[in-house]
């Protein structure tokens, strides 16, 4: 989501999607959410605050750059929380009045390193 704007439907569709995923996982699952943007955070805090692991604001006020994404990714990787699956939930533009809520899988560093084709990518760090 973002930190500004009056388009409640954009933010609420992401939150509804997240809420459905949490309900699907069930009460016994330990589901954590990393929220980017104040609008979605405000909605999630009403009923799902126990699931918010961390949040970031000051996004959406200016065009995003790689450093913004890297800051969030590093915070998640270095937080000490061990997860077995993760998803990025976001909206993509469909029309002026409609957005597609999309779920993109995110892989753990361990699963990436264990991939069959991981060795095809040369790493400067290994030199």
Short mmCIF file of N, CA and C in Angstrom, two decimals:
data_model
loop_
_atom_site.label_atom_id
_atom_site.label_comp_id
_atom_site.label_asym_id
_atom_site.label_seq_id
_atom_site.Cartn_x
_atom_site.Cartn_y
_atom_site.Cartn_z
N UNK A 1 0.85 -1.17 0.00
CA UNK A 1 0.00 0.00 0.00
C UNK A 1 0.89 1.23 0.00
N UNK A 2 0.34 2.35 0.31
CA UNK A 2 1.12 3.57 0.34
C UNK A 2 0.83 4.33 1.63
N UNK A 3 1.40 5.50 1.75
CA UNK A 3 1.19 6.33 2.92
C UNK A 3 0.16 7.42 2.67
N UNK A 4 -0.29 7.54 1.46
CA UNK A 4 -1.21 8.63 1.17
C UNK A 4 -2.24 8.19 0.14
N UNK A 5 -3.19 9.04 -0.11
CA UNK A 5 -4.19 8.76 -1.13
C UNK A 5 -5.55 8.50 -0.52
N UNK A 6 -6.56 8.72 -1.31
CA UNK A 6 -7.93 8.54 -0.86
C UNK A 6 -8.57 7.29 -1.47
N UNK A 7 -7.79 6.48 -2.15
CA UNK A 7 -8.32 5.29 -2.83
C UNK A 7 -8.38 4.12 -1.86
N UNK A 8 -9.38 4.12 -1.00
CA UNK A 8 -9.51 3.08 0.01
C UNK A 8 -9.62 1.70 -0.57
N UNK A 9 -10.25 1.56 -1.74
CA UNK A 9 -10.41 0.26 -2.36
C UNK A 9 -9.09 -0.39 -2.73
N UNK A 10 -8.11 0.43 -3.09
CA UNK A 10 -6.79 -0.10 -3.44
C UNK A 10 -6.16 -0.76 -2.22
N UNK A 11 -6.22 -0.08 -1.10
CA UNK A 11 -5.61 -0.59 0.13
C UNK A 11 -6.43 -1.72 0.73
N UNK A 12 -7.75 -1.57 0.73
CA UNK A 12 -8.59 -2.57 1.37
C UNK A 12 -8.59 -3.90 0.62
N UNK A 13 -8.39 -3.89 -0.70
CA UNK A 13 -8.35 -5.16 -1.43
C UNK A 13 -7.12 -5.98 -1.04
N UNK A 14 -6.00 -5.32 -0.79
CA UNK A 14 -4.80 -6.02 -0.33
C UNK A 14 -5.04 -6.59 1.06
N UNK A 15 -5.65 -5.81 1.93
CA UNK A 15 -5.92 -6.25 3.30
C UNK A 15 -6.92 -7.41 3.31
N UNK A 16 -7.95 -7.34 2.48
CA UNK A 16 -8.91 -8.45 2.38
C UNK A 16 -8.22 -9.73 1.92
N UNK A 17 -7.31 -9.59 0.98
CA UNK A 17 -6.56 -10.75 0.49
C UNK A 17 -5.72 -11.35 1.60
N UNK A 18 -5.03 -10.50 2.36
CA UNK A 18 -4.20 -10.96 3.49
C UNK A 18 -5.07 -11.61 4.56
N UNK A 19 -6.20 -10.99 4.87
CA UNK A 19 -7.11 -11.54 5.87
C UNK A 19 -7.59 -12.93 5.45
N UNK A 20 -7.92 -13.12 4.18
CA UNK A 20 -8.36 -14.43 3.68
C UNK A 20 -7.24 -15.46 3.79
N UNK A 21 -6.01 -15.07 3.52
CA UNK A 21 -4.88 -16.00 3.66
C UNK A 21 -4.68 -16.42 5.11
N UNK A 22 -4.80 -15.47 6.03
CA UNK A 22 -4.64 -15.78 7.45
C UNK A 22 -5.74 -16.73 7.91
N UNK A 23 -6.96 -16.47 7.49
CA UNK A 23 -8.08 -17.36 7.85
C UNK A 23 -7.89 -18.75 7.23
N UNK A 24 -7.39 -18.80 6.02
CA UNK A 24 -7.14 -20.07 5.34
C UNK A 24 -6.07 -20.89 6.08
N UNK A 25 -5.05 -20.21 6.59
CA UNK A 25 -3.98 -20.90 7.34
C UNK A 25 -4.49 -21.48 8.65
N UNK A 26 -5.50 -20.88 9.23
CA UNK A 26 -6.08 -21.38 10.47
C UNK A 26 -5.48 -20.75 11.70
N UNK A 27 -6.14 -20.95 12.82
CA UNK A 27 -5.74 -20.33 14.09
C UNK A 27 -4.43 -20.88 14.62
N UNK A 28 -4.08 -22.10 14.27
CA UNK A 28 -2.86 -22.71 14.78
C UNK A 28 -1.61 -22.26 14.04
N UNK A 29 -1.76 -21.65 12.88
CA UNK A 29 -0.62 -21.21 12.09
C UNK A 29 -0.03 -19.93 12.66
N UNK A 30 1.27 -19.83 12.58
CA UNK A 30 1.96 -18.61 13.02
C UNK A 30 2.22 -17.76 11.79
N UNK A 31 1.24 -16.93 11.45
CA UNK A 31 1.32 -16.09 10.26
C UNK A 31 1.75 -14.69 10.66
N UNK A 32 2.79 -14.20 10.02
CA UNK A 32 3.29 -12.85 10.28
C UNK A 32 3.21 -12.04 9.01
N UNK A 33 3.00 -10.73 9.19
CA UNK A 33 2.84 -9.82 8.07
C UNK A 33 3.85 -8.70 8.19
N UNK A 34 4.51 -8.39 7.09
CA UNK A 34 5.36 -7.21 6.99
C UNK A 34 4.59 -6.22 6.12
N UNK A 35 4.27 -5.08 6.69
CA UNK A 35 3.41 -4.11 6.01
C UNK A 35 4.25 -2.95 5.50
N UNK A 36 4.05 -2.63 4.24
CA UNK A 36 4.70 -1.46 3.64
C UNK A 36 3.61 -0.45 3.34
N UNK A 37 3.67 0.68 4.01
CA UNK A 37 2.68 1.74 3.82
C UNK A 37 1.74 1.86 4.99
N UNK A 38 1.40 3.09 5.31
CA UNK A 38 0.55 3.37 6.48
C UNK A 38 -0.91 3.01 6.28
N UNK A 39 -1.39 3.09 5.05
CA UNK A 39 -2.82 2.84 4.82
C UNK A 39 -3.20 1.40 5.15
N UNK A 40 -2.46 0.42 4.62
CA UNK A 40 -2.75 -0.98 4.91
C UNK A 40 -2.49 -1.29 6.38
N UNK A 41 -1.46 -0.70 6.95
CA UNK A 41 -1.15 -0.93 8.36
C UNK A 41 -2.31 -0.49 9.25
N UNK A 42 -2.88 0.66 8.95
CA UNK A 42 -4.00 1.17 9.76
C UNK A 42 -5.18 0.22 9.71
N UNK A 43 -5.45 -0.36 8.54
CA UNK A 43 -6.57 -1.30 8.42
C UNK A 43 -6.25 -2.60 9.14
N UNK A 44 -5.04 -3.11 8.97
CA UNK A 44 -4.65 -4.38 9.60
C UNK A 44 -4.60 -4.28 11.12
N UNK A 45 -4.24 -3.13 11.65
CA UNK A 45 -4.13 -2.98 13.10
C UNK A 45 -5.47 -3.12 13.81
N UNK A 46 -6.55 -2.90 13.11
CA UNK A 46 -7.87 -2.99 13.73
C UNK A 46 -8.17 -4.39 14.24
N UNK A 47 -7.92 -5.40 13.41
CA UNK A 47 -8.30 -6.77 13.78
C UNK A 47 -7.16 -7.78 13.73
N UNK A 48 -6.07 -7.44 13.09
CA UNK A 48 -4.99 -8.41 12.89
C UNK A 48 -3.64 -7.91 13.40
N UNK A 49 -3.66 -7.05 14.40
CA UNK A 49 -2.41 -6.45 14.88
C UNK A 49 -1.42 -7.48 15.40
N UNK A 50 -1.92 -8.61 15.93
CA UNK A 50 -1.02 -9.64 16.45
C UNK A 50 -0.21 -10.31 15.34
N UNK A 51 -0.62 -10.13 14.09
CA UNK A 51 0.10 -10.74 12.97
C UNK A 51 1.14 -9.81 12.35
N UNK A 52 1.14 -8.54 12.73
CA UNK A 52 2.10 -7.59 12.15
C UNK A 52 3.46 -7.77 12.82
N UNK A 53 4.43 -8.19 12.04
CA UNK A 53 5.78 -8.40 12.54
C UNK A 53 6.60 -7.11 12.48
N UNK A 54 6.47 -6.38 11.38
CA UNK A 54 7.16 -5.09 11.23
C UNK A 54 6.43 -4.31 10.15
N UNK A 55 6.66 -3.01 10.16
CA UNK A 55 6.04 -2.17 9.14
C UNK A 55 7.00 -1.07 8.71
N UNK A 56 6.76 -0.58 7.53
CA UNK A 56 7.60 0.47 6.95
C UNK A 56 6.66 1.55 6.41
N UNK A 57 7.04 2.80 6.60
CA UNK A 57 6.25 3.88 6.03
C UNK A 57 7.15 4.79 5.21
N UNK A 58 6.58 5.88 4.75
CA UNK A 58 7.26 6.81 3.83
C UNK A 58 7.47 6.20 2.45
N UNK A 59 6.60 5.27 2.07
CA UNK A 59 6.62 4.69 0.73
C UNK A 59 5.39 5.15 -0.02
N UNK A 60 5.51 5.36 -1.30
CA UNK A 60 4.38 5.79 -2.11
C UNK A 60 4.28 7.30 -2.24
N UNK A 61 5.10 8.03 -1.50
CA UNK A 61 5.09 9.49 -1.63
C UNK A 61 6.00 9.95 -2.76
N UNK A 62 6.93 9.10 -3.13
CA UNK A 62 7.86 9.38 -4.23
C UNK A 62 8.05 8.09 -5.02
N UNK A 63 8.54 8.18 -6.23
CA UNK A 63 8.75 6.96 -7.02
C UNK A 63 9.70 5.99 -6.31
N UNK A 64 9.38 4.70 -6.31
CA UNK A 64 10.23 3.73 -5.62
C UNK A 64 11.57 3.52 -6.34
N UNK A 65 12.58 3.22 -5.56
CA UNK A 65 13.91 2.91 -6.12
C UNK A 65 14.39 1.61 -5.49
N UNK A 66 15.44 1.04 -6.06
CA UNK A 66 15.96 -0.24 -5.59
C UNK A 66 16.35 -0.18 -4.12
N UNK A 67 16.91 0.93 -3.68
CA UNK A 67 17.35 1.06 -2.29
C UNK A 67 16.18 0.90 -1.31
N UNK A 68 14.99 1.34 -1.70
CA UNK A 68 13.81 1.16 -0.85
C UNK A 68 13.51 -0.32 -0.66
N UNK A 69 13.50 -1.06 -1.76
CA UNK A 69 13.22 -2.50 -1.70
C UNK A 69 14.33 -3.23 -0.95
N UNK A 70 15.57 -2.83 -1.16
CA UNK A 70 16.70 -3.47 -0.48
C UNK A 70 16.63 -3.26 1.02
N UNK A 71 16.22 -2.09 1.46
CA UNK A 71 16.08 -1.81 2.89
C UNK A 71 15.08 -2.75 3.53
N UNK A 72 13.95 -2.94 2.88
CA UNK A 72 12.91 -3.83 3.40
C UNK A 72 13.39 -5.28 3.38
N UNK A 73 13.97 -5.70 2.27
CA UNK A 73 14.46 -7.08 2.15
C UNK A 73 15.51 -7.39 3.20
N UNK A 74 16.44 -6.50 3.41
CA UNK A 74 17.48 -6.72 4.43
C UNK A 74 16.90 -6.76 5.83
N UNK A 75 15.92 -5.92 6.11
CA UNK A 75 15.28 -5.94 7.43
C UNK A 75 14.61 -7.29 7.68
N UNK A 76 13.94 -7.83 6.66
CA UNK A 76 13.28 -9.13 6.79
C UNK A 76 14.31 -10.24 6.97
N UNK A 77 15.35 -10.23 6.14
CA UNK A 77 16.37 -11.28 6.20
C UNK A 77 17.15 -11.26 7.52
N UNK A 78 17.31 -10.08 8.10
CA UNK A 78 18.12 -9.94 9.32
C UNK A 78 17.31 -9.88 10.61
N UNK A 79 16.00 -10.07 10.53
CA UNK A 79 15.16 -9.93 11.73
C UNK A 79 15.23 -11.15 12.65
N UNK A 80 15.74 -12.27 12.15
CA UNK A 80 15.85 -13.46 12.98
C UNK A 80 14.62 -14.36 12.95
N UNK A 81 13.60 -13.98 12.23
CA UNK A 81 12.40 -14.81 12.13
C UNK A 81 12.60 -15.85 11.03
N UNK A 82 12.41 -17.12 11.38
CA UNK A 82 12.56 -18.19 10.41
C UNK A 82 11.20 -18.52 9.81
N UNK A 83 11.09 -18.35 8.51
CA UNK A 83 9.83 -18.61 7.83
C UNK A 83 10.03 -19.73 6.81
N UNK A 84 8.96 -20.46 6.56
CA UNK A 84 9.05 -21.54 5.58
C UNK A 84 8.42 -21.16 4.25
N UNK A 85 7.58 -20.12 4.25
CA UNK A 85 7.04 -19.61 2.99
C UNK A 85 6.67 -18.15 3.19
N UNK A 86 6.73 -17.43 2.10
CA UNK A 86 6.41 -16.00 2.14
C UNK A 86 5.82 -15.59 0.80
N UNK A 87 5.03 -14.53 0.84
CA UNK A 87 4.41 -14.00 -0.37
C UNK A 87 4.43 -12.49 -0.34
N UNK A 88 4.50 -11.92 -1.51
CA UNK A 88 4.36 -10.49 -1.69
C UNK A 88 2.95 -10.26 -2.24
N UNK A 89 2.16 -9.47 -1.54
CA UNK A 89 0.79 -9.19 -1.95
C UNK A 89 0.74 -7.74 -2.41
N UNK A 90 0.28 -7.51 -3.62
CA UNK A 90 0.25 -6.15 -4.16
C UNK A 90 -0.87 -6.03 -5.19
N UNK A 91 -1.19 -4.80 -5.53
CA UNK A 91 -2.17 -4.53 -6.57
C UNK A 91 -1.47 -4.15 -7.84
N UNK A 92 -2.00 -4.62 -8.97
CA UNK A 92 -1.53 -4.17 -10.27
C UNK A 92 -2.71 -3.54 -11.01
N UNK A 93 -2.42 -2.55 -11.77
CA UNK A 93 -3.44 -1.76 -12.45
C UNK A 93 -4.19 -2.60 -13.48
N UNK A 94 -5.50 -2.54 -13.43
CA UNK A 94 -6.36 -3.18 -14.44
C UNK A 94 -7.09 -2.09 -15.23
N UNK A 95 -7.70 -1.16 -14.53
CA UNK A 95 -8.37 -0.03 -15.18
C UNK A 95 -8.44 1.11 -14.17
N UNK A 96 -9.02 2.22 -14.56
CA UNK A 96 -9.10 3.39 -13.68
C UNK A 96 -9.84 3.07 -12.39
N UNK A 97 -10.79 2.14 -12.44
CA UNK A 97 -11.59 1.83 -11.25
C UNK A 97 -11.33 0.43 -10.70
N UNK A 98 -10.33 -0.26 -11.23
CA UNK A 98 -10.15 -1.65 -10.82
C UNK A 98 -8.67 -2.04 -10.79
N UNK A 99 -8.33 -2.85 -9.82
CA UNK A 99 -6.97 -3.37 -9.68
C UNK A 99 -7.02 -4.88 -9.50
N UNK A 100 -5.97 -5.57 -9.91
CA UNK A 100 -5.83 -7.00 -9.65
C UNK A 100 -4.96 -7.17 -8.41
N UNK A 101 -5.46 -7.86 -7.41
CA UNK A 101 -4.65 -8.18 -6.24
C UNK A 101 -3.87 -9.43 -6.58
N UNK A 102 -2.56 -9.36 -6.45
CA UNK A 102 -1.66 -10.40 -6.91
C UNK A 102 -0.82 -10.93 -5.76
N UNK A 103 -0.59 -12.24 -5.76
CA UNK A 103 0.28 -12.89 -4.78
C UNK A 103 1.48 -13.46 -5.52
N UNK A 104 2.67 -13.02 -5.11
CA UNK A 104 3.91 -13.46 -5.72
C UNK A 104 4.72 -14.21 -4.66
N UNK A 105 5.11 -15.46 -4.92
CA UNK A 105 5.87 -16.19 -3.90
C UNK A 105 7.27 -15.62 -3.73
N UNK A 106 7.73 -15.60 -2.49
CA UNK A 106 9.10 -15.20 -2.15
C UNK A 106 9.78 -16.41 -1.54
N UNK A 107 10.99 -16.66 -1.93
CA UNK A 107 11.67 -17.88 -1.50
C UNK A 107 12.69 -17.57 -0.41
N UNK A 108 12.87 -18.51 0.49
CA UNK A 108 13.86 -18.35 1.56
C UNK A 108 15.25 -18.45 0.95
N UNK A 109 16.24 -17.82 1.59
CA UNK A 109 17.61 -17.96 1.08
C UNK A 109 18.04 -19.42 0.99
N UNK A 110 17.63 -20.23 1.95
CA UNK A 110 17.99 -21.64 1.96
C UNK A 110 17.42 -22.37 0.74
N UNK A 111 16.17 -22.09 0.39
CA UNK A 111 15.57 -22.76 -0.77
C UNK A 111 16.22 -22.30 -2.07
N UNK A 112 16.63 -21.05 -2.14
CA UNK A 112 17.31 -20.55 -3.34
C UNK A 112 18.67 -21.20 -3.48
N UNK A 113 19.42 -21.26 -2.38
CA UNK A 113 20.75 -21.88 -2.43
C UNK A 113 20.67 -23.36 -2.74
N UNK A 114 19.57 -24.01 -2.37
CA UNK A 114 19.40 -25.43 -2.62
C UNK A 114 18.86 -25.75 -4.00
N UNK A 115 18.56 -24.72 -4.77
CA UNK A 115 18.03 -24.91 -6.11
C UNK A 115 19.07 -25.57 -7.02
N UNK A 116 18.61 -26.43 -7.91
CA UNK A 116 19.51 -27.14 -8.82
C UNK A 116 20.34 -26.20 -9.68
N UNK A 117 19.79 -25.09 -10.11
CA UNK A 117 20.49 -24.20 -11.03
C UNK A 117 21.16 -23.03 -10.34
N UNK A 118 21.21 -23.03 -9.03
CA UNK A 118 21.82 -21.93 -8.30
C UNK A 118 23.30 -21.77 -8.66
N UNK A 119 23.98 -22.87 -8.88
CA UNK A 119 25.41 -22.82 -9.19
C UNK A 119 25.70 -22.17 -10.54
N UNK A 120 24.70 -21.98 -11.38
CA UNK A 120 24.90 -21.31 -12.67
C UNK A 120 25.21 -19.83 -12.50
N UNK A 121 24.82 -19.28 -11.37
CA UNK A 121 25.03 -17.86 -11.12
C UNK A 121 26.32 -17.66 -10.36
N UNK A 122 27.23 -16.92 -10.95
CA UNK A 122 28.52 -16.66 -10.34
C UNK A 122 28.36 -15.60 -9.26
N UNK A 123 29.05 -15.77 -8.17
CA UNK A 123 28.96 -14.82 -7.08
C UNK A 123 30.31 -14.18 -6.82
N UNK A 124 30.33 -12.88 -6.76
CA UNK A 124 31.55 -12.14 -6.44
C UNK A 124 32.00 -12.46 -5.02
N UNK A 125 31.04 -12.69 -4.11
CA UNK A 125 31.36 -12.93 -2.73
C UNK A 125 32.18 -14.20 -2.52
N UNK A 126 32.05 -15.16 -3.44
CA UNK A 126 32.76 -16.42 -3.28
C UNK A 126 34.21 -16.33 -3.68
N UNK A 127 34.60 -15.26 -4.40
CA UNK A 127 35.99 -15.12 -4.87
C UNK A 127 36.92 -14.68 -3.78
#
